[in-house]
Short mmCIF file of C-alpha atoms and ligand atoms in Angstrom, two decimals:
data_model
loop_
_atom_site.label_atom_id
_atom_site.label_comp_id
_atom_site.label_asym_id
_atom_site.label_seq_id
_atom_site.Cartn_x
_atom_site.Cartn_y
_atom_site.Cartn_z
CA MET A 992 37.28 15.49 2.06
CA THR A 993 34.90 18.10 0.12
CA GLN A 994 30.94 16.52 -0.04
CA ILE A 995 29.36 15.79 -2.83
CA ALA A 996 25.85 15.37 -3.57
CA TYR A 997 23.75 15.46 -6.48
CA LEU A 998 21.32 18.40 -6.97
CA ASN A 999 18.80 18.61 -9.66
CA GLY A 1000 21.46 17.07 -12.37
CA ARG A 1001 24.52 17.69 -11.27
CA TYR A 1002 26.87 16.62 -9.06
CA VAL A 1003 27.77 19.88 -6.75
CA PRO A 1004 30.00 20.27 -3.85
CA ARG A 1005 27.66 19.60 -0.79
CA ALA A 1006 27.71 23.45 0.91
CA GLN A 1007 26.99 24.70 -2.25
CA ALA A 1008 24.27 22.88 -3.16
CA ARG A 1009 21.36 25.21 -3.16
CA VAL A 1010 17.45 25.32 -3.71
CA ARG A 1011 14.74 27.05 -5.30
CA THR A 1012 12.64 28.49 -2.27
CA GLU A 1013 9.42 27.67 -4.65
CA ASP A 1014 10.00 24.09 -4.50
CA ARG A 1015 7.31 22.82 -3.02
CA GLY A 1016 9.08 20.28 -0.91
CA TYR A 1017 10.45 23.54 0.95
CA GLN A 1018 7.24 25.61 1.48
CA PHE A 1019 5.10 22.60 1.56
CA GLY A 1020 6.93 19.96 2.63
CA ASP A 1021 5.78 18.26 -0.45
CA GLY A 1022 7.90 15.61 -1.62
CA VAL A 1023 9.66 11.70 0.10
CA TYR A 1024 12.62 10.43 1.40
CA GLU A 1025 14.73 7.27 1.50
CA VAL A 1026 17.23 6.11 3.66
CA ILE A 1027 19.31 3.39 2.41
CA PRO A 1028 21.88 1.64 4.73
CA VAL A 1029 25.52 1.28 2.94
CA HIS A 1030 27.81 -1.34 4.29
CA ALA A 1031 31.12 -1.84 2.76
CA GLY A 1032 30.32 0.42 0.10
CA ARG A 1033 27.29 -1.69 -0.87
CA LEU A 1034 23.80 -0.40 -0.21
CA ILE A 1035 21.76 -3.04 1.51
CA ALA A 1036 18.07 -3.95 0.80
CA ALA A 1037 18.46 -0.85 -2.01
CA GLU A 1038 15.13 -3.27 -3.65
CA ARG A 1039 13.22 -2.74 -0.78
CA HIS A 1040 14.19 0.82 -0.25
CA PHE A 1041 13.48 1.53 -4.26
CA ASP A 1042 9.97 -0.10 -3.83
CA ARG A 1043 8.85 2.46 -1.25
CA LEU A 1044 10.17 5.91 -2.56
CA GLY A 1045 8.31 3.85 -4.87
CA ARG A 1046 5.24 3.74 -3.67
CA SER A 1047 5.59 6.90 -1.65
CA LEU A 1048 5.72 8.81 -4.69
CA GLY A 1049 2.20 7.00 -6.38
CA GLU A 1050 0.83 7.81 -3.32
CA LEU A 1051 1.50 11.56 -3.47
CA ARG A 1052 1.46 11.44 -7.55
CA ILE A 1053 4.69 12.41 -7.80
CA ALA A 1054 6.81 11.45 -10.81
CA TRP A 1055 10.31 9.50 -10.89
CA PRO A 1056 12.12 11.95 -11.11
CA MET A 1057 14.60 9.83 -14.01
CA LYS A 1058 14.08 6.51 -14.42
CA ARG A 1059 14.38 3.69 -11.63
CA ALA A 1060 17.41 2.48 -12.51
CA ALA A 1061 19.68 5.67 -13.08
CA LEU A 1062 18.33 6.85 -9.36
CA GLU A 1063 20.00 3.79 -7.92
CA ILE A 1064 23.24 4.58 -10.20
CA ILE A 1065 23.07 7.94 -9.06
CA ALA A 1066 23.09 6.84 -5.28
CA ARG A 1067 25.57 4.66 -5.94
CA GLU A 1068 28.04 7.14 -7.31
CA VAL A 1069 27.67 9.39 -5.05
CA ILE A 1070 28.61 6.77 -2.19
CA ALA A 1071 32.03 5.79 -4.19
CA ARG A 1072 32.21 10.05 -4.74
CA ASN A 1073 31.95 10.17 -0.89
CA GLY A 1074 34.10 7.32 -0.47
CA ILE A 1075 31.35 5.82 2.02
CA GLN A 1076 32.10 2.65 3.53
CA GLN A 1077 29.70 2.54 6.08
CA GLY A 1078 26.31 4.83 6.69
CA GLY A 1079 24.19 6.38 4.25
CA VAL A 1080 22.47 7.51 1.57
CA TYR A 1081 19.93 9.99 1.67
CA ILE A 1082 17.32 10.15 -1.60
CA GLN A 1083 14.57 13.48 -1.58
CA VAL A 1084 12.19 13.78 -4.44
CA THR A 1085 10.14 16.62 -3.99
CA ARG A 1086 7.03 17.64 -6.82
CA GLY A 1087 9.12 20.21 -8.37
CA VAL A 1088 9.13 24.43 -8.12
CA ALA A 1089 6.18 26.33 -9.02
CA PRO A 1090 4.87 29.27 -7.67
CA ARG A 1091 3.41 29.26 -4.72
CA ASP A 1092 -0.18 27.97 -4.24
CA HIS A 1093 -1.44 24.90 -2.11
CA LYS A 1094 -2.89 22.15 -5.77
CA PHE A 1095 -0.19 20.72 -7.50
CA PRO A 1096 0.96 22.60 -10.59
CA GLN A 1097 -1.07 23.32 -13.37
CA ASN A 1098 1.39 22.39 -15.55
CA PRO A 1099 3.88 19.35 -14.84
CA VAL A 1100 6.73 20.31 -13.02
CA THR A 1101 10.04 18.46 -13.16
CA PRO A 1102 10.30 17.23 -9.61
CA GLY A 1103 12.92 17.92 -7.43
CA LEU A 1104 15.93 15.46 -6.66
CA PHE A 1105 18.86 15.91 -3.96
CA VAL A 1106 20.84 12.74 -3.11
CA SER A 1107 23.46 12.51 -0.62
CA ALA A 1108 25.43 10.17 1.64
CA LYS A 1109 26.88 10.29 5.09
CA ARG A 1110 29.21 8.39 6.56
CA THR A 1111 27.63 6.44 10.80
CA ARG A 1112 29.39 5.70 13.58
CA PRO A 1113 29.26 2.65 14.81
CA MET A 1114 27.02 2.21 17.99
CA PRO A 1115 28.00 2.94 21.55
CA ALA A 1116 28.95 0.17 23.51
CA ALA A 1117 27.24 1.31 26.32
CA LEU A 1118 23.50 1.45 24.55
CA LEU A 1119 23.86 -1.63 23.03
CA ARG A 1120 25.28 -3.30 26.80
CA ASP A 1121 22.57 -1.43 28.76
CA GLY A 1122 19.59 -0.88 25.82
CA ALA A 1123 18.20 2.08 24.96
CA ALA A 1124 15.55 4.24 26.97
CA ILE A 1125 12.46 5.41 25.69
CA ILE A 1126 9.94 7.41 26.65
CA THR A 1127 6.23 8.17 25.46
CA VAL A 1128 4.39 11.11 23.61
CA PRO A 1129 1.17 11.25 22.03
CA ASP A 1130 0.78 10.62 18.48
CA GLN A 1131 -0.02 13.78 16.25
CA ARG A 1132 0.30 12.35 13.22
CA TRP A 1133 -1.81 12.70 9.94
CA GLY A 1134 -3.92 10.18 8.78
CA ARG A 1135 -1.07 8.67 6.35
CA CYS A 1136 1.82 8.17 7.95
CA ASP A 1137 2.26 5.16 5.56
CA ILE A 1138 3.61 7.33 3.16
CA LYS A 1139 7.72 7.70 3.71
CA SER A 1140 6.73 12.20 3.56
CA LEU A 1141 9.15 15.04 4.17
CA ASN A 1142 6.08 16.73 6.43
CA LEU A 1143 7.94 14.85 9.82
CA LEU A 1144 6.98 18.05 12.79
CA PRO A 1145 5.57 15.36 15.53
CA ASN A 1146 8.39 13.55 14.38
CA VAL A 1147 10.73 16.24 15.21
CA LEU A 1148 9.04 16.95 18.58
CA ALA A 1149 8.90 13.84 19.59
CA LYS A 1150 12.54 13.07 19.33
CA GLN A 1151 13.35 15.90 21.08
CA ALA A 1152 11.75 15.37 23.25
CA ALA A 1153 13.44 12.29 24.42
CA ALA A 1154 16.53 14.01 24.17
CA GLU A 1155 15.02 16.54 26.83
CA GLN A 1156 14.66 13.45 29.01
CA GLY A 1157 18.34 11.81 28.17
CA ALA A 1158 16.07 9.27 26.07
CA HIS A 1159 16.95 7.43 22.83
CA GLU A 1160 13.64 7.55 20.96
CA ALA A 1161 10.19 8.15 21.92
CA TRP A 1162 7.26 5.63 21.13
CA LEU A 1163 4.15 7.54 19.62
CA VAL A 1164 0.18 6.17 21.45
CA ASP A 1165 -2.42 6.67 19.26
CA LYS A 1166 -6.19 7.52 20.74
CA ASP A 1167 -6.63 3.79 21.69
CA GLY A 1168 -3.75 3.61 24.30
CA ASN A 1169 -1.67 1.43 21.63
CA VAL A 1170 1.75 2.11 20.33
CA THR A 1171 1.57 3.12 16.76
CA GLU A 1172 5.18 3.29 16.00
CA GLY A 1173 8.81 5.27 17.11
CA SER A 1174 9.66 8.69 16.18
CA SER A 1175 12.06 7.25 14.00
CA THR A 1176 11.51 3.36 14.48
CA SER A 1177 9.53 0.43 14.25
CA ALA A 1178 8.10 -0.32 17.95
CA TRP A 1179 8.18 -4.41 19.43
CA ILE A 1180 7.69 -6.14 22.49
CA VAL A 1181 8.21 -9.60 23.46
CA THR A 1182 4.89 -10.77 25.80
CA ALA A 1183 5.29 -12.27 28.86
CA GLU A 1184 4.46 -15.22 27.65
CA GLY A 1185 7.15 -14.94 25.19
CA VAL A 1186 5.54 -14.07 21.78
CA LEU A 1187 6.93 -11.28 19.83
CA ALA A 1188 4.37 -8.63 18.93
CA THR A 1189 3.95 -5.64 16.46
CA ARG A 1190 1.35 -3.31 14.51
CA PRO A 1191 0.41 -4.45 11.06
CA ASN A 1192 1.46 -2.52 8.31
CA GLY A 1193 -1.19 -0.23 7.53
CA ASN A 1194 -2.17 3.70 7.11
CA GLU A 1195 -0.84 4.25 10.69
CA ILE A 1196 2.78 3.14 10.73
CA LEU A 1197 5.62 3.32 7.53
CA PRO A 1198 6.14 0.77 6.64
CA GLY A 1199 10.18 -0.05 8.04
CA VAL A 1200 12.15 -1.57 6.20
CA THR A 1201 14.14 -3.41 9.41
CA ARG A 1202 10.89 -4.27 10.66
CA ALA A 1203 9.87 -6.41 7.36
CA ILE A 1204 13.71 -8.33 6.90
CA VAL A 1205 13.11 -9.07 10.77
CA VAL A 1206 9.59 -10.38 10.10
CA ASP A 1207 11.58 -12.82 7.26
CA VAL A 1208 14.19 -13.20 9.86
CA VAL A 1209 12.13 -14.09 13.48
CA HIS A 1210 9.91 -17.10 10.64
CA ASP A 1211 13.18 -18.24 9.53
CA LEU A 1212 13.80 -18.84 13.31
CA GLY A 1213 10.25 -20.20 14.59
CA LEU A 1214 9.75 -17.90 16.48
CA LYS A 1215 5.98 -16.66 17.60
CA LEU A 1216 5.12 -13.41 16.36
CA GLU A 1217 1.28 -11.89 16.03
CA LEU A 1218 1.16 -8.83 13.72
CA ARG A 1219 -1.38 -6.57 16.07
CA PRO A 1220 -1.35 -3.42 18.18
CA PHE A 1221 -0.05 -3.73 21.35
CA SER A 1222 -0.76 -1.37 24.28
CA LEU A 1223 1.80 0.94 26.17
CA ALA A 1224 0.25 -0.93 29.56
CA GLU A 1225 1.14 -3.75 27.94
CA ALA A 1226 5.14 -2.95 26.14
CA HIS A 1227 4.87 -2.09 30.14
CA ARG A 1228 4.07 -5.82 31.21
CA ALA A 1229 5.91 -7.43 29.03
CA ARG A 1230 8.87 -9.14 29.05
CA GLU A 1231 11.61 -7.32 26.03
CA ALA A 1232 10.89 -4.61 24.51
CA PHE A 1233 12.67 -3.17 20.80
CA LEU A 1234 13.09 -1.11 18.06
CA THR A 1235 14.10 -1.26 14.39
CA SER A 1236 15.67 0.99 12.06
CA THR A 1237 18.06 1.28 9.24
CA ASN A 1238 20.28 3.26 11.62
CA ASN A 1239 19.72 1.18 15.07
CA TYR A 1240 19.14 -2.41 13.77
CA VAL A 1241 17.84 -3.91 16.23
CA LEU A 1242 18.01 -2.08 19.48
CA PRO A 1243 16.86 -3.58 23.46
CA ILE A 1244 14.62 -1.05 24.90
CA THR A 1245 15.06 -1.35 28.95
CA ARG A 1246 13.40 1.29 29.91
CA ILE A 1247 10.63 2.75 28.93
CA ASP A 1248 9.34 5.80 30.78
CA GLY A 1249 11.37 6.16 33.41
CA ARG A 1250 10.23 1.90 34.19
CA PRO A 1251 12.54 -0.94 33.75
CA VAL A 1252 11.71 -3.61 30.95
CA GLY A 1253 11.85 -7.35 32.19
CA ASP A 1254 14.67 -7.13 34.58
CA GLY A 1255 15.81 -4.22 32.99
CA LYS A 1256 19.15 -5.73 31.29
CA PRO A 1257 18.72 -6.56 27.32
CA GLY A 1258 16.75 -9.28 26.23
CA PRO A 1259 17.53 -12.67 24.48
CA THR A 1260 15.06 -12.14 21.28
CA ALA A 1261 16.24 -8.33 20.77
CA GLN A 1262 19.69 -9.76 20.91
CA ARG A 1263 19.28 -12.80 18.79
CA LEU A 1264 17.29 -10.78 16.60
CA ARG A 1265 20.08 -8.41 16.02
CA ALA A 1266 22.47 -11.06 15.25
CA ALA A 1267 19.51 -12.53 12.70
CA TYR A 1268 19.76 -9.22 11.33
CA LEU A 1269 23.19 -8.33 10.35
CA ALA A 1270 23.72 -12.16 9.07
CA ALA A 1271 20.45 -11.31 6.49
CA THR A 1272 21.69 -8.25 5.94
CA ASP A 1273 25.19 -9.89 5.14
CA ARG A 1274 26.93 -7.16 8.48
CA PRO A 1275 29.52 -8.39 10.36
CA PRO A 1276 27.80 -8.52 14.10
CA SER A 1277 28.03 -5.26 16.13
N1 PLP B 2164 9.62 4.70 11.21
C1 PLP B 2164 9.88 5.62 11.30
C2 PLP B 2164 8.01 6.57 11.53
C3 PLP B 2164 10.50 6.46 9.95
O1 PLP B 2164 10.68 7.56 10.27
C4 PLP B 2164 11.80 4.70 10.25
C5 PLP B 2164 12.58 5.44 9.93
O2 PLP B 2164 12.74 6.47 8.93
C6 PLP B 2164 11.29 3.52 10.73
C7 PLP B 2164 9.85 3.48 11.29
C8 PLP B 2164 11.93 2.49 10.66
O3 PLP B 2164 12.16 2.55 8.79
P1 PLP B 2164 13.48 1.46 8.44
O4 PLP B 2164 13.15 0.28 9.01
O5 PLP B 2164 12.83 1.84 6.80
O6 PLP B 2164 14.59 2.43 8.84
#
């Protein structure tokens, strides 16, 4: 089936979608994006994702490419046109097309908009059974990681390093030895005392939508949670570690830099939170 995308005002076969070379997203990474999960053909946690998109746009002073409600309709239309039941929608907004010059275009230009959708396969059973192995790398990103910008080079290099070492993800470690987050996931531990810890939202991390929903779930379940940075040393001593993201849901981590976490098996807290997170977002266990 031909994949259909939405690009700057038109639904087009995805393979024929073309952007201008002077789109500032292409030349400067001057834009933002969102990935919204789809289950049973429906957007999951759409409000939170569109809120975050609005925030990212606002922080970079890029206008909404159209009214938010219209963009939501386009996202749903792209899902429908591609017959996606299980997957995600990708939304990218750039500052627009203008002659190359670092500063914003003098005369306002129309933001560039691209929307596509893709199917995802269920997570491999072995990954869920055994948990994920991760590596750690220095966090080399800029000072506004809370903006979901197109500038992903440090994240790309971190994920590539993980792949080359047979790991699922790379955790990023700041200059104080604290874990900020993963290259495309939020980072959590369960301490030796059984308390959950994840870094508070701030300029150093992306405010993960999955993370926010899991924080709510943690409160509903009456578990103890500390929103604070944790060090890599503490993660090595932790009872459990796990990551959260749109694509991974809640995924237990069983090895960090080759060393087992806890007893080296997926932890009960992470498994319970995965089930509770899926239930909270109206999805079956998986
Ligand atoms: N942190 C980073 C750097 C990310 O890129 C992502 C997702 O793309 C996340 C965390 C997880 O965010 P979410 O739960 O909204 O997918």
